Amino acid sequence: MKILVIGGGGREHTLCWALKKSPHAEAIFCIPGNAGISQIATCAEIRLNDHAAIGRFARDHDITLVVIGPEAPLVSGLADMLRAEGFKVFGPGQKAAMLEGSKSFAKEFMRRHNIPTAPFQVFTDHNKAVEFALAAEGSVVIKADGLAAGKGVLLPNTPSETAAAIKKIMVERAFGEAGTKIVIEQCLTGQEISVMAFADGRHFAPMIAARDHKRIYDGDRGPNTGGMGAYAPTRIIDEEIMQQIVDAVIEPTVMGMHKEGIPFVGCLYAGLMMNEDGPRVLEFNVRFGDPETQVVLPLLKSDLVEVMMACADGELELEKIEWSDEIAVCVIAASRGYPGKYDKGAVVKGLDSIDNKWTTVFHAGTVRDAEGIIATGGRVLGVTGVGISYEDAVAKAYGGIEQIRFKGMQFRSDIGYKAGVARKSGVKRGQGARFGERRKR
Ligand code: AMP
Ligand code: GLY
């Protein structure tokens, strides 16, 4: 069958790469794709909010299955439109995508279904929000209700930062309409992990738990990014804890959505804080995580096309999903300046010497021009290493990324070290690998 993937980042490169391994995949198409994706799929420049043009493209290219990578087209209803036209779609409809599209919807849904999460209140009035936040015991987290490209969560440290955070979202409208409403919730502590699950509306299959590294600098310092690296599986999760997560979070979410008449089909992502009280949901995403996908899908032994078709057809129950018992580590190379305003246009060198069975380069923000591969994104690419131990996977990922060079390239030198890998001297430090910044929290 012919498959269309929507999106153009590292997640979508990984999706195309994993789908292509299937004997069912006759051809892969990607809108808009990137330089790496174009090596394995036919890419087309269509704007993601032009749903009609995407539908036309899918019809013209005789597509059977559409896999939607990013949240924005899901939240704006692309999956519903394509389903109505008869395509098989991996990705939730607009209403189910509210789990990510509206933080107040997600929090109230969790309250209705007794899913563990931080205590919270929702506000549309700026003064009431400030009054509540300043009177709250302990630290609070301020979240813009709507989509804010991963930037809408603020973690203030002092009363004046708290007031400024609320003002930034509700008055200055730093995230536009996303800030009409806010969620104020208790700040939780513990270890963060990401658990994703395939879902067909009624049934689900959890994937291997992953750990993302959100901060820009080594030692989890500096501002949050889209994710500077990841590894899977996480060491803190054994079978018993995974079962606890499934029972407390994944199952009640999938069943709750089903009962409310908005079945969830696609990848359900739960961002969790783990502490002695068990898992607490920090956020839901309605799509694969980036860069978690780059470490989870390389460990999938089953045929991804079959799994996704089973989700689209409501037949996931019949699928037996198998995972490798290896370890995967992904290190992201970012442009100078990221996650702020970043450089664009550097020529990426050294890519040819890397790809092999155990080390794979997934492109995120790249285009190809006459000079070669050009870095155009904040996150430029990620190198995933797969090994028989954390040490082995870390060595493969770093062995790969050290072959790559572009002007202003920065990467963290401690990805995977939370899993207990001893830091090796001789690991080349990325530019971002600084300890100078004072840790705030
Ligand atoms: P999000 O943009 O929704 O992915 O949230 C960004 C990050 O904010 C999360 O990955 C956590 O690190 C942090 N965060 C969100 N909610 C809380 C909370 N209640 N307590 C502590 N940290 C949080
Ligand atoms: N890695 C977190 C996310 O994809 O939102």
Coordinates of C-alpha atoms and ligand atoms in Angstrom, one line a residue:
M1 CA 0.0 0.0 0.0
K2 CA 1.0 3.6 -0.4
I3 CA 1.4 5.6 2.8
L4 CA 1.4 9.3 3.5
V5 CA 3.2 10.8 6.5
I6 CA 2.3 14.4 7.6
G7 CA 5.1 16.5 9.1
G8 CA 8.8 17.2 8.6
G9 CA 10.8 16.7 11.7
G10 CA 12.9 14.0 13.4
R11 CA 9.8 12.2 14.5
E12 CA 8.5 12.0 10.9
H13 CA 11.8 10.9 9.5
T14 CA 11.7 8.1 12.1
L15 CA 8.1 7.2 11.2
C16 CA 9.0 7.1 7.5
W17 CA 12.1 4.9 8.2
A18 CA 10.1 2.5 10.4
L19 CA 7.1 2.3 8.0
K20 CA 9.5 1.7 5.0
K21 CA 10.8 -1.5 6.7
S22 CA 7.4 -3.1 6.2
P23 CA 6.8 -5.3 3.2
H24 CA 3.4 -3.7 3.0
A25 CA 4.9 -0.3 2.2
E26 CA 4.9 0.0 -1.5
A27 CA 5.8 3.7 -1.4
I28 CA 6.1 6.4 1.2
F29 CA 5.1 10.0 0.7
C30 CA 5.7 12.9 3.1
I31 CA 4.3 16.4 3.4
P32 CA 6.4 18.5 3.7
G33 CA 9.3 16.2 4.7
N34 CA 13.0 17.3 5.0
A35 CA 16.3 16.4 3.3
G36 CA 16.7 13.1 5.2
I37 CA 13.1 12.1 4.6
S38 CA 13.5 12.8 0.9
Q39 CA 16.0 10.0 0.7
I40 CA 13.4 7.4 1.5
A41 CA 10.1 9.1 0.6
T42 CA 8.6 11.3 -2.0
C43 CA 8.2 14.8 -0.4
A44 CA 5.7 17.5 -1.4
E45 CA 5.6 21.1 -0.3
I46 CA 2.0 21.6 0.9
R47 CA 1.1 23.8 3.9
L48 CA -0.2 21.7 6.8
N49 CA -3.2 23.9 7.3
D50 CA -4.3 23.4 3.7
H51 CA -6.4 20.3 4.4
A52 CA -8.1 20.3 1.1
A53 CA -4.8 20.2 -0.8
I54 CA -3.6 17.4 1.5
G55 CA -6.8 15.4 0.7
R56 CA -6.3 16.1 -3.0
F57 CA -2.7 14.9 -2.8
A58 CA -3.7 11.7 -1.0
R59 CA -6.4 10.9 -3.7
D60 CA -4.1 11.7 -6.6
H61 CA -1.4 9.4 -5.2
D62 CA -3.7 6.5 -4.3
I63 CA -2.8 6.6 -0.6
T64 CA -4.3 4.0 1.7
L65 CA -2.9 5.0 5.1
V66 CA -2.2 8.5 6.4
V67 CA 0.0 9.0 9.5
I68 CA -0.3 12.4 11.1
G69 CA 2.9 13.4 13.0
P70 CA 2.4 16.9 14.6
E71 CA -0.3 18.1 16.9
A72 CA -1.4 21.2 15.0
P73 CA -3.1 19.4 12.1
L74 CA -4.7 16.9 14.5
V75 CA -6.1 19.7 16.7
S76 CA -7.5 21.4 13.5
G77 CA -9.3 18.3 12.3
L78 CA -7.2 16.9 9.5
A79 CA -7.8 13.3 10.6
D80 CA -11.6 13.8 10.5
M81 CA -11.5 15.3 7.1
L82 CA -9.3 12.4 5.7
R83 CA -11.4 9.7 7.4
A84 CA -14.6 11.2 5.9
E85 CA -12.9 10.8 2.5
G86 CA -12.3 7.1 3.1
F87 CA -8.6 7.1 4.0
K88 CA -7.3 5.0 6.9
V89 CA -5.8 7.5 9.4
F90 CA -3.4 7.0 12.2
G91 CA -4.2 10.0 14.5
P92 CA -7.1 11.2 16.6
G93 CA -10.0 13.4 15.3
Q94 CA -10.3 17.0 16.4
K95 CA -12.4 16.3 19.5
A96 CA -10.0 13.6 20.9
A97 CA -7.1 15.8 20.1
M98 CA -8.4 18.2 22.7
L99 CA -6.4 16.1 25.2
E100 CA -3.4 18.1 23.9
G101 CA -5.2 21.1 22.3
S102 CA -6.7 22.3 25.6
K103 CA -4.9 21.8 28.9
S104 CA -8.1 22.6 30.8
F105 CA -10.0 19.9 28.8
A106 CA -7.3 17.4 29.7
K107 CA -7.2 18.3 33.4
E108 CA -11.0 18.2 33.7
F109 CA -11.1 14.9 31.8
M110 CA -8.6 13.5 34.3
R111 CA -10.7 14.8 37.2
R112 CA -13.8 13.1 35.8
H113 CA -12.0 9.8 35.3
N114 CA -9.9 9.8 38.5
I115 CA -6.6 9.8 36.6
P116 CA -3.8 11.0 38.9
T117 CA -2.5 14.5 38.1
A118 CA -1.5 17.6 40.0
P119 CA -4.3 19.6 41.7
F120 CA -5.3 22.5 39.6
Q121 CA -7.7 25.4 38.9
V122 CA -8.7 26.9 35.6
F123 CA -8.9 30.7 35.1
T124 CA -10.1 33.1 32.4
D125 CA -9.8 36.2 34.7
H126 CA -6.3 37.6 35.1
N127 CA -6.9 39.1 38.6
K128 CA -8.4 36.0 40.0
A129 CA -5.6 33.9 38.6
V130 CA -2.9 36.1 40.2
E131 CA -4.8 36.1 43.5
F132 CA -5.1 32.3 43.6
A133 CA -1.5 31.7 42.5
L134 CA 0.0 34.0 45.1
A135 CA -2.1 32.5 47.9
A136 CA -1.3 28.9 46.8
E137 CA 0.9 26.8 49.1
G138 CA 4.2 25.9 47.5
S139 CA 5.3 26.4 43.9
V140 CA 2.9 26.5 41.0
V141 CA 3.1 25.9 37.3
I142 CA 1.3 28.2 34.9
K143 CA 0.0 26.7 31.6
A144 CA -1.6 28.4 28.6
D145 CA -4.7 26.4 27.8
G146 CA -4.1 26.1 24.0
L147 CA -1.2 25.0 21.7
A148 CA 1.9 27.1 22.2
A149 CA 4.5 25.1 20.3
G150 CA 5.8 23.5 23.5
K151 CA 6.4 26.9 25.1
G152 CA 3.2 27.5 27.0
V153 CA 4.2 26.0 30.4
L154 CA 6.0 28.4 32.8
L155 CA 7.6 27.4 36.0
P156 CA 8.0 30.5 38.2
N157 CA 10.3 30.5 41.3
T158 CA 9.1 33.6 43.1
P159 CA 5.8 35.5 43.6
S160 CA 6.9 38.2 41.2
E161 CA 7.8 35.6 38.6
T162 CA 4.4 34.0 39.1
A163 CA 2.6 37.3 38.5
A164 CA 4.8 38.0 35.5
A165 CA 4.1 34.5 34.1
I166 CA 0.3 35.0 34.3
K167 CA 0.6 38.5 32.8
K168 CA 2.8 37.2 30.0
I169 CA 0.2 34.6 29.0
M170 CA -3.1 36.4 29.8
V171 CA -2.4 40.1 29.2
E172 CA 0.6 40.2 26.9
R173 CA -0.8 37.2 25.0
A174 CA 2.7 35.8 24.4
F175 CA 1.0 32.7 22.9
G176 CA -1.9 34.5 21.3
E177 CA -5.3 32.9 21.7
A178 CA -3.8 30.0 23.6
G179 CA -3.7 32.3 26.6
T180 CA -7.4 33.2 26.9
K181 CA -7.6 30.6 29.6
I182 CA -4.9 29.2 31.9
V183 CA -4.4 26.3 34.2
I184 CA -2.6 26.8 37.5
E185 CA -1.4 23.6 39.1
Q186 CA 0.8 22.4 41.8
C187 CA 4.4 21.9 40.9
L188 CA 5.4 18.2 41.3
T189 CA 8.8 16.7 41.9
G190 CA 10.1 13.3 40.9
Q191 CA 11.5 11.7 37.8
E192 CA 9.9 12.5 34.4
I193 CA 9.2 9.8 31.9
S194 CA 7.2 9.5 28.7
V195 CA 4.9 6.5 28.0
M196 CA 3.3 6.3 24.6
A197 CA 0.7 3.8 23.6
F198 CA -0.9 2.7 20.3
A199 CA -4.7 3.0 20.6
D200 CA -7.5 2.0 18.3
G201 CA -10.4 3.7 20.2
R202 CA -11.0 0.9 22.6
H203 CA -7.9 -1.1 22.9
F204 CA -4.3 0.0 23.5
A205 CA -0.8 -1.3 23.5
P206 CA 1.8 0.5 25.6
M207 CA 5.2 1.2 24.0
I208 CA 8.6 1.1 25.8
A209 CA 8.9 4.0 28.3
A210 CA 11.4 6.7 27.3
R211 CA 13.2 9.5 28.9
D212 CA 13.5 12.9 27.2
H213 CA 16.1 15.5 28.0
K214 CA 14.3 18.8 27.7
R215 CA 16.9 21.4 28.9
I216 CA 19.5 22.8 26.5
Y217 CA 22.6 22.2 28.6
D218 CA 24.3 19.3 30.3
G219 CA 23.1 18.5 33.8
D220 CA 19.6 19.6 32.9
R221 CA 20.4 23.3 33.0
G222 CA 19.2 26.2 30.9
P223 CA 16.0 26.8 29.2
N224 CA 13.6 24.1 28.0
T225 CA 13.8 23.0 24.4
G226 CA 11.8 20.6 22.2
G227 CA 14.1 17.9 23.5
M228 CA 17.9 17.5 23.2
G229 CA 18.0 13.7 23.3
A230 CA 16.3 10.6 24.7
Y231 CA 16.8 7.1 25.7
A232 CA 14.6 4.0 26.0
P233 CA 13.8 2.0 28.0
T234 CA 14.0 4.0 31.2
R235 CA 15.7 2.2 34.0
I236 CA 13.2 3.3 36.7
I237 CA 10.3 1.3 35.0
D238 CA 10.0 -2.4 35.7
E239 CA 7.0 -4.5 34.7
E240 CA 5.1 -3.7 37.9
I241 CA 5.5 0.0 37.6
M242 CA 4.5 -0.2 33.9
Q243 CA 1.4 -2.1 35.0
Q244 CA 0.6 0.7 37.5
I245 CA 0.9 3.3 34.7
V246 CA -1.3 1.3 32.4
D247 CA -4.0 0.8 35.2
A248 CA -3.9 4.3 36.5
V249 CA -3.4 6.3 33.3
I250 CA -3.4 4.6 29.9
E251 CA -6.5 2.3 30.3
P252 CA -8.7 4.9 32.1
T253 CA -7.8 7.5 29.4
V254 CA -8.5 5.3 26.4
M255 CA -11.7 3.9 28.1
G256 CA -12.8 7.4 29.3
M257 CA -12.5 8.8 25.8
H258 CA -14.4 5.9 24.4
K259 CA -17.2 6.4 27.0
E260 CA -17.4 10.1 26.3
G261 CA -18.0 9.3 22.6
I262 CA -14.6 10.7 21.4
P263 CA -12.6 7.5 20.8
F264 CA -8.8 8.0 20.6
V265 CA -7.1 6.5 17.6
G266 CA -3.4 7.0 17.2
C267 CA -0.5 7.5 19.6
L268 CA -1.4 8.5 23.1
Y269 CA 1.5 10.1 24.9
A270 CA 1.5 10.5 28.6
G271 CA 4.2 12.8 30.1
L272 CA 4.5 11.5 33.7
M273 CA 6.1 12.5 36.9
M274 CA 7.1 9.5 39.0
N275 CA 7.5 9.7 42.7
E276 CA 6.8 7.6 45.8
D277 CA 3.0 8.1 45.3
G278 CA 3.1 6.6 41.8
P279 CA 2.6 8.2 38.4
R280 CA 1.1 11.7 37.9
V281 CA 0.2 13.0 34.5
L282 CA 2.0 16.2 33.6
E283 CA 0.5 16.4 30.1
F284 CA -1.0 14.4 27.4
N285 CA 0.1 14.6 23.8
V286 CA -2.0 13.1 21.0
R287 CA 0.9 12.1 18.8
F288 CA 4.4 10.6 19.0
G289 CA 6.9 12.4 21.1
D290 CA 10.0 14.0 19.5
P291 CA 12.7 12.8 20.2
E292 CA 11.1 9.8 22.1
T293 CA 10.0 8.3 18.7
Q294 CA 13.7 8.3 17.6
V295 CA 14.5 5.8 20.5
V296 CA 11.2 3.9 20.7
L297 CA 10.5 2.9 17.1
P298 CA 14.0 1.5 16.5
L299 CA 13.2 -1.0 19.3
L300 CA 9.9 -2.1 17.7
K301 CA 10.2 -5.5 16.2
S302 CA 6.6 -5.8 14.8
D303 CA 5.6 -4.4 11.5
L304 CA 4.6 -0.7 12.1
V305 CA 2.3 -0.7 9.0
E306 CA 0.3 -3.6 10.4
V307 CA 0.1 -2.0 13.9
M308 CA -1.1 1.3 12.5
M309 CA -3.6 -0.3 10.2
A310 CA -4.9 -2.3 13.2
C311 CA -5.4 1.0 15.1
A312 CA -7.2 2.6 12.2
D313 CA -9.4 -0.4 11.8
G314 CA -10.2 -0.8 15.5
E315 CA -8.5 -4.2 15.6
L316 CA -5.5 -3.6 17.8
E317 CA -6.7 -6.3 20.1
L318 CA -5.7 -8.9 17.5
E319 CA -2.1 -7.6 17.1
K320 CA 0.8 -9.0 19.0
I321 CA 3.4 -6.3 19.4
E322 CA 6.9 -7.3 19.9
W323 CA 9.8 -5.2 21.2
S324 CA 13.6 -5.7 21.1
D325 CA 15.4 -6.0 24.4
E326 CA 18.1 -3.6 23.2
I327 CA 18.7 -0.1 24.3
A328 CA 18.4 3.0 22.2
V329 CA 19.9 6.5 22.8
C330 CA 19.3 9.5 20.6
V331 CA 21.5 12.7 20.7
I332 CA 20.2 15.8 19.0
A333 CA 22.4 18.3 17.2
A334 CA 20.9 21.8 17.3
S335 CA 21.8 25.2 15.7
R336 CA 23.6 28.0 17.6
G337 CA 21.1 30.1 19.5
Y338 CA 18.5 27.4 19.9
P339 CA 16.0 27.3 21.7
G340 CA 16.1 31.1 21.2
K341 CA 16.6 32.8 17.8
Y342 CA 19.0 30.4 16.0
D343 CA 21.3 30.4 13.0
K344 CA 20.2 29.0 9.7
G345 CA 22.1 28.0 6.6
A346 CA 25.1 26.1 7.8
V347 CA 26.3 23.2 5.6
V348 CA 26.1 19.8 7.4
K349 CA 29.2 17.7 6.8
G350 CA 30.1 14.1 7.8
L351 CA 26.8 12.5 7.3
D352 CA 27.9 9.9 4.8
S353 CA 30.3 8.2 7.1
I354 CA 27.7 7.2 9.7
D355 CA 24.6 5.3 8.7
N356 CA 25.0 1.6 9.5
K357 CA 23.0 -1.1 11.2
W358 CA 23.3 0.3 14.7
T359 CA 23.6 4.0 14.2
T360 CA 21.0 6.0 12.3
V361 CA 20.7 9.7 11.5
F362 CA 17.2 11.2 11.7
H363 CA 16.9 14.6 10.1
A364 CA 14.8 17.3 11.8
G365 CA 15.5 20.7 10.3
T366 CA 17.3 20.2 7.0
V367 CA 16.9 21.0 3.3
R368 CA 19.0 19.9 0.4
D369 CA 20.4 22.5 -2.0
A370 CA 23.3 22.7 -4.5
E371 CA 25.9 22.8 -1.6
G372 CA 24.5 19.7 0.1
I373 CA 22.5 19.3 3.3
I374 CA 21.7 22.7 4.9
A375 CA 20.7 23.2 8.6
T376 CA 17.5 25.2 8.6
G377 CA 15.9 24.2 11.9
G378 CA 16.6 24.8 15.6
R379 CA 16.9 21.1 16.0
V380 CA 18.8 19.9 12.9
L381 CA 19.2 16.2 13.3
G382 CA 19.5 13.4 15.8
V383 CA 21.7 10.3 15.9
T384 CA 20.3 7.2 17.4
G385 CA 22.5 4.4 18.6
V386 CA 21.1 0.9 19.4
G387 CA 23.1 -1.4 21.6
I388 CA 23.0 -4.3 24.0
S389 CA 23.6 -2.0 27.0
Y390 CA 23.2 1.6 27.9
E391 CA 27.0 2.1 27.6
D392 CA 27.0 0.5 24.1
A393 CA 24.1 2.6 22.9
V394 CA 25.6 5.8 24.3
A395 CA 28.9 5.0 22.6
K396 CA 27.2 4.3 19.3
A397 CA 25.1 7.5 19.4
Y398 CA 28.1 9.7 20.4
G399 CA 30.4 7.8 18.0
G400 CA 27.9 8.9 15.3
I401 CA 27.3 12.5 16.2
E402 CA 31.0 13.2 16.6
Q403 CA 31.4 12.5 12.8
I404 CA 29.0 15.4 12.1
R405 CA 30.0 19.0 11.8
F406 CA 28.2 22.2 11.0
K407 CA 28.9 25.8 12.0
G408 CA 27.4 26.5 15.4
M409 CA 26.4 22.9 16.1
Q410 CA 25.6 22.2 19.7
F411 CA 24.6 19.0 21.5
R412 CA 24.5 17.7 25.0
S413 CA 27.2 15.4 26.1
D414 CA 25.3 13.6 28.9
I415 CA 22.3 12.0 27.1
G416 CA 21.8 8.5 28.6
Y417 CA 23.8 9.3 31.7
K418 CA 20.7 9.4 33.8
A419 CA 20.4 5.7 33.1
G420 CA 23.5 5.2 35.1
V421 CA 26.2 5.2 32.4
A422 CA 29.4 6.6 33.7
R423 CA 30.5 9.8 32.0
K424 CA 33.4 9.0 29.8
S425 CA 36.2 11.5 29.5
G426 CA 36.9 12.0 25.8
V427 CA 33.3 12.6 24.9
K428 CA 33.6 15.7 22.9
R429 CA 31.6 18.5 24.5
G430 CA 29.0 20.2 22.4
Q431 CA 28.9 24.0 22.5
G432 CA 25.8 23.8 24.6
A433 CA 27.5 21.7 27.2
R434 CA 28.1 24.3 29.8
F435 CA 27.7 24.2 33.5
G436 CA 27.9 28.0 33.9
E437 CA 24.2 28.7 34.3
R438 CA 22.9 28.7 37.8
R439 CA 20.2 26.2 38.3
K440 CA 17.0 28.0 39.2
R441 CA 14.8 25.4 40.8
Ligands
AMP1 P1 4.7 20.6 28.4 O1 5.0 21.8 27.6 O2 3.2 20.5 28.7 O3 5.4 19.4 27.8 O4 5.3 20.8 29.8 C1 6.7 21.1 29.8 C2 7.3 20.7 31.0 O5 6.9 21.4 32.2 C3 7.1 19.2 31.4 O6 7.8 18.3 30.7 C4 7.6 19.3 32.9 O7 9.0 19.3 32.9 C5 7.1 20.6 33.3 N1 5.8 20.5 34.1 C6 4.6 20.5 33.6 N2 3.7 20.4 34.6 C7 4.4 20.3 35.7 C8 4.1 20.1 37.1 N3 2.8 20.1 37.5 N4 5.1 20.0 38.0 C9 6.4 20.1 37.6 N5 6.7 20.3 36.3 C10 5.8 20.3 35.4
GLY2 N1 9.4 15.3 23.7 C1 8.2 15.9 24.1 C2 7.2 16.2 23.0 O1 7.3 15.6 22.0 O2 6.3 17.0 23.3

